[in-house]
């Protein structure tokens, strides 16, 4: 799924000599000169931070870093900005995680199209709503969320303005005198790269209560392989915080780290019935680390709680999960010996897509056919159609704009000599949707067509699906043969 890293409006605002350029001219200037010159081009992409946060990229030029981020970095959930954290955005917005099957590229596009305007949280270091309310000169304005983000990136971060309840650059430097040599912008980056892991104090007591106080109103989050950190507080007025999350498949190891404490607080992992699976209860303000093995699919809760009355403390809650290796497909073969490659541990961002591909190819291998190769252009075409069906309330091979599957494939840049398409709605898992297609003669024929060599798979989940179709889960499977 392609991502757009270049922001023409920000590029002009950050480089005043380019204010007269239109969008096309700004992009052309960036590609010819700006990228090599290191000119700023986005409030949420920082190539210097990208290299500093990913040691394997340290020697990359600006062009190499940009291309790597565009092709791989976003999808892999790498850190590329001190203001925007793709892993936090996915974790704090589980509806987005589910809608895009955990895809970081899909989440990035959602943020740019919807999330920022909706005021969703996307970072520990910046919150548009807090930024406007905490700075009186901005509170009186009607700046949009995008304008507020640009303002902080261009000037607020340099001035050390209050940007988030969970991080304040001036407070951070005042409480950590060994960092007095840092600028406000450098302090922000230090907090992310070092301060969190070092349990440094980063803000006043956090008064907002985002995490619920009971299991019923727990803060819903999404967790994958990339570590994500939440910051909140427990104390006399808010002694307990609950988080809830769901694992769709078994987990071989789940890591919970509670640190950044100034008073005693403890953490527990609970099952769906509220029974403790693992507990940390170290004394004082010591960090607590839980490593829990072999969790089954299902719903779980984390409880962070005040250990003793009178002890108010902020905390960092860092979470990451390692999926268990999937069992390889075991087709029943009578006359032909077929070796099915054991699937690798799936990338959390593309799990549903990879799983549909795996199940489809297992069926083809069982029938003595060549496996299909996932094609990124067909993937884009299929994903666009799944989103189109979900968001425009229809279920049909013809798109909301009248497009055919051929039109969509061509628009995605896929030149074909033959195409086929399966669609489905209402199936909640890859296993269910593939079985549904196999049970339908027409869809089954596409899966077992020996001429097809490539496939694209699209999945979209619409939580608030109140239209006429109202199926929540929308799937597209596009088959193709490249024209020669």
CSV table of C-alpha atoms in Angstrom, one decimal:
chain,number,residue,atom,x,y,z
A,1,UNK,CA,0.0,0.0,0.0
A,2,UNK,CA,1.7,3.3,-1.1
A,3,UNK,CA,2.2,6.1,1.4
A,4,UNK,CA,2.7,9.8,0.7
A,5,UNK,CA,5.5,11.2,2.8
A,6,UNK,CA,5.7,14.6,1.1
A,7,UNK,CA,3.5,17.6,2.4
A,8,UNK,CA,3.6,20.4,-0.1
A,9,UNK,CA,2.0,23.0,2.3
A,10,UNK,CA,4.5,22.2,5.0
A,11,UNK,CA,7.4,22.3,2.5
A,12,UNK,CA,6.4,25.8,1.5
A,13,UNK,CA,5.9,27.0,5.0
A,14,UNK,CA,9.2,25.6,6.2
A,15,UNK,CA,11.1,27.1,3.3
A,16,UNK,CA,9.8,30.6,2.8
A,17,UNK,CA,11.7,31.1,-0.5
A,18,UNK,CA,9.3,28.5,-2.0
A,19,UNK,CA,6.0,30.1,-1.0
A,20,UNK,CA,5.1,31.0,-4.6
A,21,UNK,CA,5.3,27.4,-5.9
A,22,UNK,CA,2.2,25.4,-6.6
A,23,UNK,CA,1.9,21.8,-5.4
A,24,UNK,CA,3.4,20.3,-8.5
A,25,UNK,CA,6.2,22.8,-8.6
A,26,UNK,CA,6.9,22.2,-4.9
A,27,UNK,CA,7.1,18.4,-5.4
A,28,UNK,CA,9.4,18.9,-8.4
A,29,UNK,CA,11.7,21.2,-6.4
A,30,UNK,CA,11.8,18.7,-3.5
A,31,UNK,CA,12.7,15.8,-5.8
A,32,UNK,CA,15.4,17.8,-7.7
A,33,UNK,CA,16.9,19.8,-4.9
A,34,UNK,CA,15.2,19.8,-1.5
A,35,UNK,CA,15.7,16.1,-0.6
A,36,UNK,CA,19.4,16.3,-1.2
A,37,UNK,CA,19.7,19.6,0.6
A,38,UNK,CA,17.9,18.2,3.7
A,39,UNK,CA,15.0,20.7,3.5
A,40,UNK,CA,12.1,19.9,5.8
A,41,UNK,CA,9.1,18.5,3.9
A,42,UNK,CA,6.7,17.1,6.5
A,43,UNK,CA,5.8,17.7,10.2
A,44,UNK,CA,5.7,14.0,10.9
A,45,UNK,CA,8.8,12.8,8.9
A,46,UNK,CA,12.3,13.5,10.1
A,47,UNK,CA,15.0,11.7,8.1
A,48,UNK,CA,17.7,12.6,10.7
A,49,UNK,CA,15.6,11.0,13.5
A,50,UNK,CA,14.9,8.1,11.2
A,51,UNK,CA,18.6,7.4,10.8
A,52,UNK,CA,19.4,8.0,14.4
A,53,UNK,CA,16.6,5.6,15.6
A,54,UNK,CA,17.6,2.8,13.2
A,55,UNK,CA,21.3,2.0,13.3
A,56,UNK,CA,21.2,-0.1,10.1
A,57,UNK,CA,20.3,3.1,8.2
A,58,UNK,CA,22.9,5.4,9.8
A,59,UNK,CA,25.0,5.7,6.6
A,60,UNK,CA,22.1,6.3,4.3
A,61,UNK,CA,21.9,9.5,2.3
A,62,UNK,CA,18.7,11.6,2.4
A,63,UNK,CA,17.5,10.0,-0.8
A,64,UNK,CA,18.3,6.5,0.4
A,65,UNK,CA,16.6,7.1,3.8
A,66,UNK,CA,13.5,8.6,2.1
A,67,UNK,CA,13.1,5.7,-0.3
A,68,UNK,CA,13.7,3.2,2.4
A,69,UNK,CA,11.0,4.8,4.6
A,70,UNK,CA,8.6,5.0,1.7
A,71,UNK,CA,9.1,1.4,0.6
A,72,UNK,CA,9.8,-0.4,3.9
A,73,UNK,CA,10.1,1.7,7.0
A,74,UNK,CA,6.4,2.6,7.5
A,75,UNK,CA,5.3,-0.9,6.8
A,76,UNK,CA,7.8,-2.3,9.3
A,77,UNK,CA,6.7,0.1,12.0
A,78,UNK,CA,10.1,1.8,12.3
A,79,UNK,CA,10.5,5.1,14.2
A,80,UNK,CA,10.8,8.1,11.8
A,81,UNK,CA,9.4,11.1,13.8
A,82,UNK,CA,9.6,12.6,17.2
A,83,UNK,CA,6.1,13.8,16.8
A,84,UNK,CA,4.3,10.9,15.2
A,85,UNK,CA,4.6,7.2,16.3
A,86,UNK,CA,2.9,4.8,13.9
A,87,UNK,CA,3.0,2.0,16.5
A,88,UNK,CA,1.3,4.1,19.1
A,89,UNK,CA,-1.3,5.2,16.6
A,90,UNK,CA,-2.2,1.6,15.8
A,91,UNK,CA,-2.1,0.6,19.4
A,92,UNK,CA,-4.2,3.5,20.7
A,93,UNK,CA,-6.8,3.1,17.9
A,94,UNK,CA,-7.7,-0.5,17.7
A,95,UNK,CA,-10.5,0.2,15.3
A,96,UNK,CA,-7.9,1.4,12.8
A,97,UNK,CA,-5.7,-1.6,13.5
A,98,UNK,CA,-8.6,-3.9,12.8
A,99,UNK,CA,-9.8,-2.0,9.7
A,100,UNK,CA,-6.4,-2.4,8.1
A,101,UNK,CA,-5.5,-5.8,9.4
A,102,UNK,CA,-2.7,-4.2,11.5
A,103,UNK,CA,-1.1,-2.7,8.4
A,104,UNK,CA,1.1,0.2,9.4
A,105,UNK,CA,0.9,1.7,5.9
A,106,UNK,CA,-2.9,1.6,6.1
A,107,UNK,CA,-2.8,3.2,9.5
A,108,UNK,CA,-0.4,6.0,8.2
A,109,UNK,CA,-2.8,6.8,5.4
A,110,UNK,CA,-5.8,6.7,7.8
A,111,UNK,CA,-4.0,9.2,10.0
A,112,UNK,CA,-3.3,11.6,7.2
A,113,UNK,CA,-6.8,11.3,5.7
A,114,UNK,CA,-9.0,11.0,8.9
A,115,UNK,CA,-7.1,10.6,12.1
A,116,UNK,CA,-5.5,14.0,12.5
A,117,UNK,CA,-8.7,15.8,11.6
A,118,UNK,CA,-10.6,13.6,14.1
A,119,UNK,CA,-8.2,14.6,16.9
A,120,UNK,CA,-7.0,11.0,17.5
A,121,UNK,CA,-3.9,10.5,19.7
A,122,UNK,CA,-0.8,9.5,17.8
A,123,UNK,CA,2.2,10.2,20.1
A,124,UNK,CA,3.4,10.6,23.6
A,125,UNK,CA,5.0,13.9,22.8
A,126,UNK,CA,2.3,15.8,21.0
A,127,UNK,CA,-1.5,16.1,21.4
A,128,UNK,CA,-3.3,18.6,19.2
A,129,UNK,CA,-6.1,19.2,21.7
A,130,UNK,CA,-3.7,19.7,24.6
A,131,UNK,CA,-1.4,21.9,22.6
A,132,UNK,CA,-4.2,24.3,21.7
A,133,UNK,CA,-5.7,24.5,25.2
A,134,UNK,CA,-2.3,24.7,27.0
A,135,UNK,CA,-1.1,27.7,25.0
A,136,UNK,CA,-3.3,30.7,25.5
A,137,UNK,CA,-2.4,32.4,22.2
A,138,UNK,CA,-3.5,29.3,20.4
A,139,UNK,CA,-6.6,28.6,22.4
A,140,UNK,CA,-8.2,31.8,21.1
A,141,UNK,CA,-7.6,30.8,17.5
A,142,UNK,CA,-9.6,28.6,15.1
A,143,UNK,CA,-6.5,26.7,13.8
A,144,UNK,CA,-7.2,23.3,12.4
A,145,UNK,CA,-5.5,20.2,13.8
A,146,UNK,CA,-3.2,20.2,10.8
A,147,UNK,CA,-2.3,23.8,11.3
A,148,UNK,CA,-1.6,23.1,15.0
A,149,UNK,CA,0.7,20.2,14.2
A,150,UNK,CA,2.5,22.4,11.6
A,151,UNK,CA,2.8,25.2,14.2
A,152,UNK,CA,4.4,23.0,16.7
A,153,UNK,CA,6.8,21.4,14.2
A,154,UNK,CA,7.9,24.8,12.8
A,155,UNK,CA,8.1,26.9,16.0
A,156,UNK,CA,6.4,25.4,19.1
A,157,UNK,CA,9.0,22.6,19.5
A,158,UNK,CA,11.8,25.2,19.2
A,159,UNK,CA,10.2,27.4,21.8
A,160,UNK,CA,9.6,24.5,24.2
A,161,UNK,CA,5.8,25.0,24.3
A,162,UNK,CA,3.7,22.6,26.3
A,163,UNK,CA,2.7,19.9,23.8
A,164,UNK,CA,1.3,17.0,25.6
A,165,UNK,CA,0.1,16.1,29.1
A,166,UNK,CA,2.6,13.1,29.0
A,167,UNK,CA,5.6,15.2,28.0
A,168,UNK,CA,6.8,18.7,28.6
A,169,UNK,CA,10.3,19.7,27.2
A,170,UNK,CA,10.9,22.5,29.8
A,171,UNK,CA,9.8,20.3,32.7
A,172,UNK,CA,12.0,17.4,31.3
A,173,UNK,CA,15.1,19.6,31.3
A,174,UNK,CA,14.4,21.1,34.7
A,175,UNK,CA,14.0,17.6,36.3
A,176,UNK,CA,17.0,16.2,34.5
A,177,UNK,CA,19.8,18.7,35.1
A,178,UNK,CA,22.4,16.5,33.3
A,179,UNK,CA,20.5,17.3,30.1
A,180,UNK,CA,20.6,21.1,30.5
A,181,UNK,CA,22.8,21.4,27.4
A,182,UNK,CA,20.0,20.1,25.2
A,183,UNK,CA,17.7,22.4,23.2
A,184,UNK,CA,14.0,21.9,23.6
A,185,UNK,CA,13.8,20.0,20.3
A,186,UNK,CA,16.7,17.8,21.3
A,187,UNK,CA,15.1,17.2,24.7
A,188,UNK,CA,12.0,15.9,22.9
A,189,UNK,CA,14.1,13.4,20.9
A,190,UNK,CA,16.1,12.4,23.9
A,191,UNK,CA,13.0,11.5,25.8
A,192,UNK,CA,11.9,9.1,23.0
A,193,UNK,CA,15.3,7.6,22.3
A,194,UNK,CA,16.7,7.4,25.9
A,195,UNK,CA,14.4,8.9,28.5
A,196,UNK,CA,11.6,6.4,28.4
A,197,UNK,CA,13.9,3.4,28.9
A,198,UNK,CA,15.8,5.3,31.6
A,199,UNK,CA,12.6,6.0,33.5
A,200,UNK,CA,13.3,9.8,33.5
A,201,UNK,CA,10.6,12.1,34.8
A,202,UNK,CA,9.0,13.8,31.8
A,203,UNK,CA,5.9,15.7,33.0
A,204,UNK,CA,3.8,16.8,36.0
A,205,UNK,CA,1.3,14.4,37.4
A,206,UNK,CA,-1.0,13.3,34.6
A,207,UNK,CA,-4.5,14.3,35.7
A,208,UNK,CA,-6.5,13.0,32.7
A,209,UNK,CA,-7.9,9.5,33.2
A,210,UNK,CA,-7.8,7.8,29.8
A,211,UNK,CA,-7.5,4.2,31.2
A,212,UNK,CA,-10.8,3.1,32.7
A,213,UNK,CA,-11.2,2.2,36.3
A,214,UNK,CA,-13.0,-1.1,35.8
A,215,UNK,CA,-12.8,-4.0,33.4
A,216,UNK,CA,-16.0,-2.8,31.7
A,217,UNK,CA,-14.6,0.6,30.8
A,218,UNK,CA,-11.0,-0.5,30.2
A,219,UNK,CA,-9.1,1.5,27.6
A,220,UNK,CA,-9.1,-0.6,24.5
A,221,UNK,CA,-5.8,-1.0,22.7
A,222,UNK,CA,-4.2,-3.1,20.0
A,223,UNK,CA,-0.8,-4.9,20.5
A,224,UNK,CA,1.6,-6.4,18.0
A,225,UNK,CA,5.3,-7.3,17.9
A,226,UNK,CA,6.5,-3.7,18.0
A,227,UNK,CA,6.9,-2.4,21.5
A,228,UNK,CA,4.5,0.5,22.3
A,229,UNK,CA,4.4,2.6,25.4
A,230,UNK,CA,1.5,4.3,27.2
A,231,UNK,CA,1.9,7.0,29.8
A,232,UNK,CA,-0.7,7.6,32.5
A,233,UNK,CA,-1.0,7.8,36.3
A,234,UNK,CA,-2.5,6.2,39.4
A,235,UNK,CA,-3.0,7.9,42.7
A,236,UNK,CA,-5.5,8.8,45.4
A,237,UNK,CA,-8.2,10.1,43.0
A,238,UNK,CA,-7.5,7.4,40.4
A,239,UNK,CA,-6.1,4.3,42.1
A,240,UNK,CA,-6.7,1.8,39.3
A,241,UNK,CA,-6.2,1.8,35.5
A,242,UNK,CA,-7.5,-1.0,33.2
A,243,UNK,CA,-6.4,-1.8,29.6
A,244,UNK,CA,-8.1,-4.4,27.4
A,245,UNK,CA,-6.9,-6.0,24.2
A,246,UNK,CA,-7.5,-9.1,22.1
A,247,UNK,CA,-5.1,-11.6,20.6
A,248,UNK,CA,-6.5,-13.1,17.4
A,249,UNK,CA,-4.0,-15.9,17.5
A,250,UNK,CA,-1.8,-17.6,20.1
A,251,UNK,CA,1.1,-15.6,21.6
A,252,UNK,CA,4.4,-17.3,22.4
A,253,UNK,CA,5.7,-14.4,24.6
A,254,UNK,CA,4.0,-11.3,26.0
A,255,UNK,CA,6.2,-8.6,27.6
A,256,UNK,CA,4.8,-6.0,30.1
A,257,UNK,CA,7.2,-3.4,31.5
A,258,UNK,CA,6.0,-0.9,34.1
A,259,UNK,CA,8.6,1.9,34.9
A,260,UNK,CA,8.9,5.6,35.2
A,261,UNK,CA,7.5,5.5,38.8
A,262,UNK,CA,8.0,8.0,41.5
A,263,UNK,CA,6.0,6.0,44.0
A,264,UNK,CA,5.0,2.4,44.4
A,265,UNK,CA,2.6,1.0,41.8
A,266,UNK,CA,2.0,-2.6,40.6
A,267,UNK,CA,0.8,-4.3,37.5
A,268,UNK,CA,-1.2,-7.5,36.7
A,269,UNK,CA,-2.2,-9.4,33.6
A,270,UNK,CA,-5.7,-10.8,33.8
A,271,UNK,CA,-7.7,-13.2,31.7
A,272,UNK,CA,-11.2,-12.5,30.4
A,273,UNK,CA,-12.7,-13.5,33.7
A,274,UNK,CA,-10.6,-11.1,35.7
A,275,UNK,CA,-8.3,-13.8,37.1
A,276,UNK,CA,-4.7,-12.9,37.5
A,277,UNK,CA,-2.3,-14.7,35.1
A,278,UNK,CA,0.8,-12.9,36.2
A,279,UNK,CA,1.6,-10.2,38.8
A,280,UNK,CA,4.4,-7.8,39.6
A,281,UNK,CA,4.5,-6.4,43.1
A,282,UNK,CA,8.0,-5.0,43.8
A,283,UNK,CA,8.4,-2.6,46.6
A,284,UNK,CA,8.8,1.2,46.4
A,285,UNK,CA,9.1,2.6,42.8
A,286,UNK,CA,11.1,-0.3,41.3
A,287,UNK,CA,10.4,-1.2,37.7
A,288,UNK,CA,8.3,-4.3,37.1
A,289,UNK,CA,8.8,-6.7,34.2
A,290,UNK,CA,6.4,-9.5,33.4
A,291,UNK,CA,7.3,-12.1,30.7
A,292,UNK,CA,4.3,-14.3,30.0
A,293,UNK,CA,4.6,-17.3,27.7
A,294,UNK,CA,2.1,-19.3,25.7
A,295,UNK,CA,-1.1,-17.2,25.8
A,296,UNK,CA,-4.0,-18.5,23.8
A,297,UNK,CA,-6.1,-16.3,21.5
A,298,UNK,CA,-8.7,-14.3,23.4
A,299,UNK,CA,-9.3,-11.2,25.4
A,300,UNK,CA,-7.0,-10.0,28.2
A,301,UNK,CA,-6.7,-7.1,30.6
A,302,UNK,CA,-3.9,-5.2,32.3
A,303,UNK,CA,-4.5,-3.7,35.7
A,304,UNK,CA,-2.1,-1.0,36.9
A,305,UNK,CA,-2.9,0.1,40.5
A,306,UNK,CA,-1.7,2.2,43.4
A,307,UNK,CA,0.2,0.0,45.8
A,308,UNK,CA,-0.5,2.2,48.9
A,309,UNK,CA,-2.6,5.2,49.8
A,310,UNK,CA,-0.9,8.5,49.5
A,311,UNK,CA,1.3,7.6,46.6
A,312,UNK,CA,0.5,9.4,43.4
A,313,UNK,CA,2.7,8.5,40.4
A,314,UNK,CA,3.0,8.7,36.7
A,315,UNK,CA,3.9,5.4,34.9
A,316,UNK,CA,5.2,4.1,31.6
A,317,UNK,CA,3.5,0.9,30.4
A,318,UNK,CA,5.4,-0.8,27.6
A,319,UNK,CA,3.9,-3.8,25.8
A,320,UNK,CA,4.9,-6.1,23.0
A,321,UNK,CA,3.8,-9.6,21.9
A,322,UNK,CA,5.5,-12.3,19.9
A,323,UNK,CA,3.0,-14.4,17.9
A,324,UNK,CA,3.4,-18.2,18.1
A,325,UNK,CA,4.5,-19.7,14.8
A,326,UNK,CA,1.5,-20.8,12.8
A,327,UNK,CA,1.0,-24.5,12.2
A,328,UNK,CA,1.8,-25.3,8.5
A,329,UNK,CA,-1.1,-26.3,6.3
A,330,UNK,CA,-1.5,-30.1,6.1
A,331,UNK,CA,-3.2,-30.9,2.7
A,332,UNK,CA,-4.3,-34.5,2.3
A,333,UNK,CA,-2.4,-36.0,-0.6
A,334,UNK,CA,-2.9,-39.5,-2.0
A,335,UNK,CA,-1.0,-39.9,-5.2
A,336,UNK,CA,1.3,-36.9,-5.3
A,337,UNK,CA,4.0,-35.9,-2.8
A,338,UNK,CA,3.8,-32.2,-2.1
A,339,UNK,CA,6.0,-30.3,0.3
A,340,UNK,CA,4.3,-27.3,1.8
A,341,UNK,CA,6.7,-24.7,3.2
A,342,UNK,CA,6.2,-24.0,6.9
A,343,UNK,CA,5.0,-20.4,7.1
A,344,UNK,CA,7.2,-18.0,8.8
A,345,UNK,CA,6.1,-16.0,11.7
A,346,UNK,CA,3.7,-13.5,10.1
A,347,UNK,CA,4.3,-9.8,10.0
A,348,UNK,CA,1.6,-8.3,12.3
A,349,UNK,CA,0.9,-5.5,9.7
A,350,UNK,CA,-0.1,-8.0,7.0
A,351,UNK,CA,-1.3,-11.0,9.0
A,352,UNK,CA,-4.8,-11.3,7.4
A,353,UNK,CA,-3.4,-10.8,3.9
A,354,UNK,CA,-0.6,-13.3,4.4
A,355,UNK,CA,-3.0,-15.8,6.0
A,356,UNK,CA,-5.4,-15.7,3.0
A,357,UNK,CA,-2.5,-16.1,0.7
A,358,UNK,CA,-1.2,-19.1,2.7
A,359,UNK,CA,-4.6,-20.8,2.8
A,360,UNK,CA,-5.2,-20.2,-0.9
A,361,UNK,CA,-1.8,-21.6,-1.9
A,362,UNK,CA,-2.2,-24.6,0.3
A,363,UNK,CA,-5.3,-25.5,-1.7
A,364,UNK,CA,-3.6,-24.9,-5.0
A,365,UNK,CA,-0.6,-27.0,-3.9
A,366,UNK,CA,-2.9,-29.8,-2.9
A,367,UNK,CA,-4.4,-29.7,-6.4
A,368,UNK,CA,-1.0,-29.8,-8.0
A,369,UNK,CA,-1.0,-26.2,-9.1
A,370,UNK,CA,1.7,-23.5,-8.8
A,371,UNK,CA,1.4,-21.2,-5.7
A,372,UNK,CA,0.4,-17.6,-6.4
A,373,UNK,CA,2.7,-14.7,-5.8
A,374,UNK,CA,1.5,-11.6,-3.9
A,375,UNK,CA,1.6,-8.6,-6.3
A,376,UNK,CA,1.7,-5.2,-4.6
A,377,UNK,CA,-0.2,-3.5,-7.4
A,378,UNK,CA,-3.0,-6.1,-7.4
A,379,UNK,CA,-2.9,-5.7,-3.6
A,380,UNK,CA,-3.5,-2.0,-3.9
A,381,UNK,CA,-6.4,-2.6,-6.3
A,382,UNK,CA,-8.0,-5.2,-4.0
A,383,UNK,CA,-7.6,-3.1,-0.9
A,384,UNK,CA,-9.1,-0.1,-2.6
A,385,UNK,CA,-12.2,-2.1,-3.6
A,386,UNK,CA,-12.6,-3.6,-0.1
A,387,UNK,CA,-12.5,-0.1,1.4
A,388,UNK,CA,-14.8,1.2,-1.3
A,389,UNK,CA,-17.5,-1.4,-0.6
A,390,UNK,CA,-17.3,-0.8,3.2
A,391,UNK,CA,-17.3,3.0,3.1
A,392,UNK,CA,-19.9,3.4,0.3
A,393,UNK,CA,-22.3,0.7,1.5
A,394,UNK,CA,-22.5,-1.8,-1.3
A,395,UNK,CA,-21.4,-5.3,-2.3
A,396,UNK,CA,-20.6,-5.7,-5.9
A,397,UNK,CA,-17.7,-6.2,-8.4
A,398,UNK,CA,-18.5,-2.8,-9.8
A,399,UNK,CA,-17.0,0.0,-7.8
A,400,UNK,CA,-18.9,3.0,-6.4
A,401,UNK,CA,-17.6,5.1,-9.3
A,402,UNK,CA,-18.6,2.4,-11.9
A,403,UNK,CA,-15.1,0.9,-12.2
A,404,UNK,CA,-14.6,-2.7,-13.2
A,405,UNK,CA,-11.9,-4.9,-11.7
A,406,UNK,CA,-9.9,-4.3,-14.9
A,407,UNK,CA,-10.3,-0.5,-14.4
A,408,UNK,CA,-9.0,-0.8,-10.9
A,409,UNK,CA,-6.1,-3.0,-11.8
A,410,UNK,CA,-5.0,-0.6,-14.6
A,411,UNK,CA,-5.3,2.4,-12.2
A,412,UNK,CA,-3.0,0.6,-9.8
A,413,UNK,CA,-0.5,0.1,-12.6
A,414,UNK,CA,-1.0,-3.6,-13.2
A,415,UNK,CA,-0.8,-4.5,-16.9
A,416,UNK,CA,-2.6,-7.8,-17.4
A,417,UNK,CA,-3.6,-10.3,-20.0
A,418,UNK,CA,-6.1,-12.0,-17.7
A,419,UNK,CA,-7.9,-11.1,-14.5
A,420,UNK,CA,-10.3,-12.7,-12.0
A,421,UNK,CA,-11.9,-11.5,-8.8
A,422,UNK,CA,-13.5,-12.9,-5.7
A,423,UNK,CA,-15.3,-10.7,-3.2
A,424,UNK,CA,-16.9,-11.5,0.2
A,425,UNK,CA,-18.4,-9.8,3.1
A,426,UNK,CA,-19.3,-10.8,6.7
A,427,UNK,CA,-16.5,-13.3,7.2
A,428,UNK,CA,-14.5,-12.4,10.3
A,429,UNK,CA,-11.3,-14.4,9.7
A,430,UNK,CA,-9.1,-15.5,6.8
A,431,UNK,CA,-10.1,-19.1,7.4
A,432,UNK,CA,-13.8,-18.3,7.2
A,433,UNK,CA,-13.5,-16.3,4.0
A,434,UNK,CA,-11.3,-18.8,2.1
A,435,UNK,CA,-13.7,-21.6,3.1
A,436,UNK,CA,-16.6,-19.5,1.9
A,437,UNK,CA,-15.0,-19.0,-1.5
A,438,UNK,CA,-14.1,-22.7,-1.7
A,439,UNK,CA,-17.8,-23.5,-1.1
A,440,UNK,CA,-18.9,-21.4,-4.1
A,441,UNK,CA,-18.3,-22.9,-7.5
A,442,UNK,CA,-17.4,-19.6,-9.3
A,443,UNK,CA,-15.1,-18.4,-6.6
A,444,UNK,CA,-13.5,-21.9,-6.3
A,445,UNK,CA,-12.8,-21.8,-10.0
A,446,UNK,CA,-10.8,-18.7,-9.6
A,447,UNK,CA,-8.7,-20.2,-6.8
A,448,UNK,CA,-8.0,-23.3,-8.9
A,449,UNK,CA,-7.5,-21.6,-12.2
A,450,UNK,CA,-4.0,-22.9,-13.4
A,451,UNK,CA,-3.3,-19.8,-15.6
A,452,UNK,CA,-3.2,-17.4,-12.7
A,453,UNK,CA,0.2,-16.6,-11.4
A,454,UNK,CA,-0.3,-13.6,-9.1
A,455,UNK,CA,-2.8,-12.4,-6.6
A,456,UNK,CA,-3.8,-9.3,-4.6
A,457,UNK,CA,-5.8,-9.4,-1.4
A,458,UNK,CA,-7.7,-6.6,0.3
A,459,UNK,CA,-9.4,-6.5,3.7
A,460,UNK,CA,-11.3,-3.8,5.5
A,461,UNK,CA,-13.2,-3.8,8.8
A,462,UNK,CA,-15.9,-1.2,9.4
A,463,UNK,CA,-16.7,-1.2,13.1
A,464,UNK,CA,-19.7,1.2,12.8
A,465,UNK,CA,-21.3,-0.4,9.8
A,466,UNK,CA,-24.9,0.9,9.9
A,467,UNK,CA,-25.7,1.0,6.2
A,468,UNK,CA,-27.9,-1.3,4.2
A,469,UNK,CA,-25.2,-4.0,3.6
A,470,UNK,CA,-24.0,-3.9,7.2
A,471,UNK,CA,-21.5,-6.8,7.0
A,472,UNK,CA,-18.5,-5.1,8.9
A,473,UNK,CA,-15.9,-7.4,7.1
A,474,UNK,CA,-15.1,-6.8,3.4
A,475,UNK,CA,-12.7,-8.9,1.4
A,476,UNK,CA,-11.4,-8.8,-2.2
A,477,UNK,CA,-9.1,-11.3,-3.9
A,478,UNK,CA,-7.8,-10.3,-7.4
A,479,UNK,CA,-6.1,-12.9,-9.6
A,480,UNK,CA,-3.9,-11.9,-12.6
A,481,UNK,CA,-1.5,-12.8,-15.3
A,482,UNK,CA,0.9,-10.0,-16.4
A,483,UNK,CA,0.7,-9.2,-20.1
A,484,UNK,CA,3.9,-9.9,-22.0
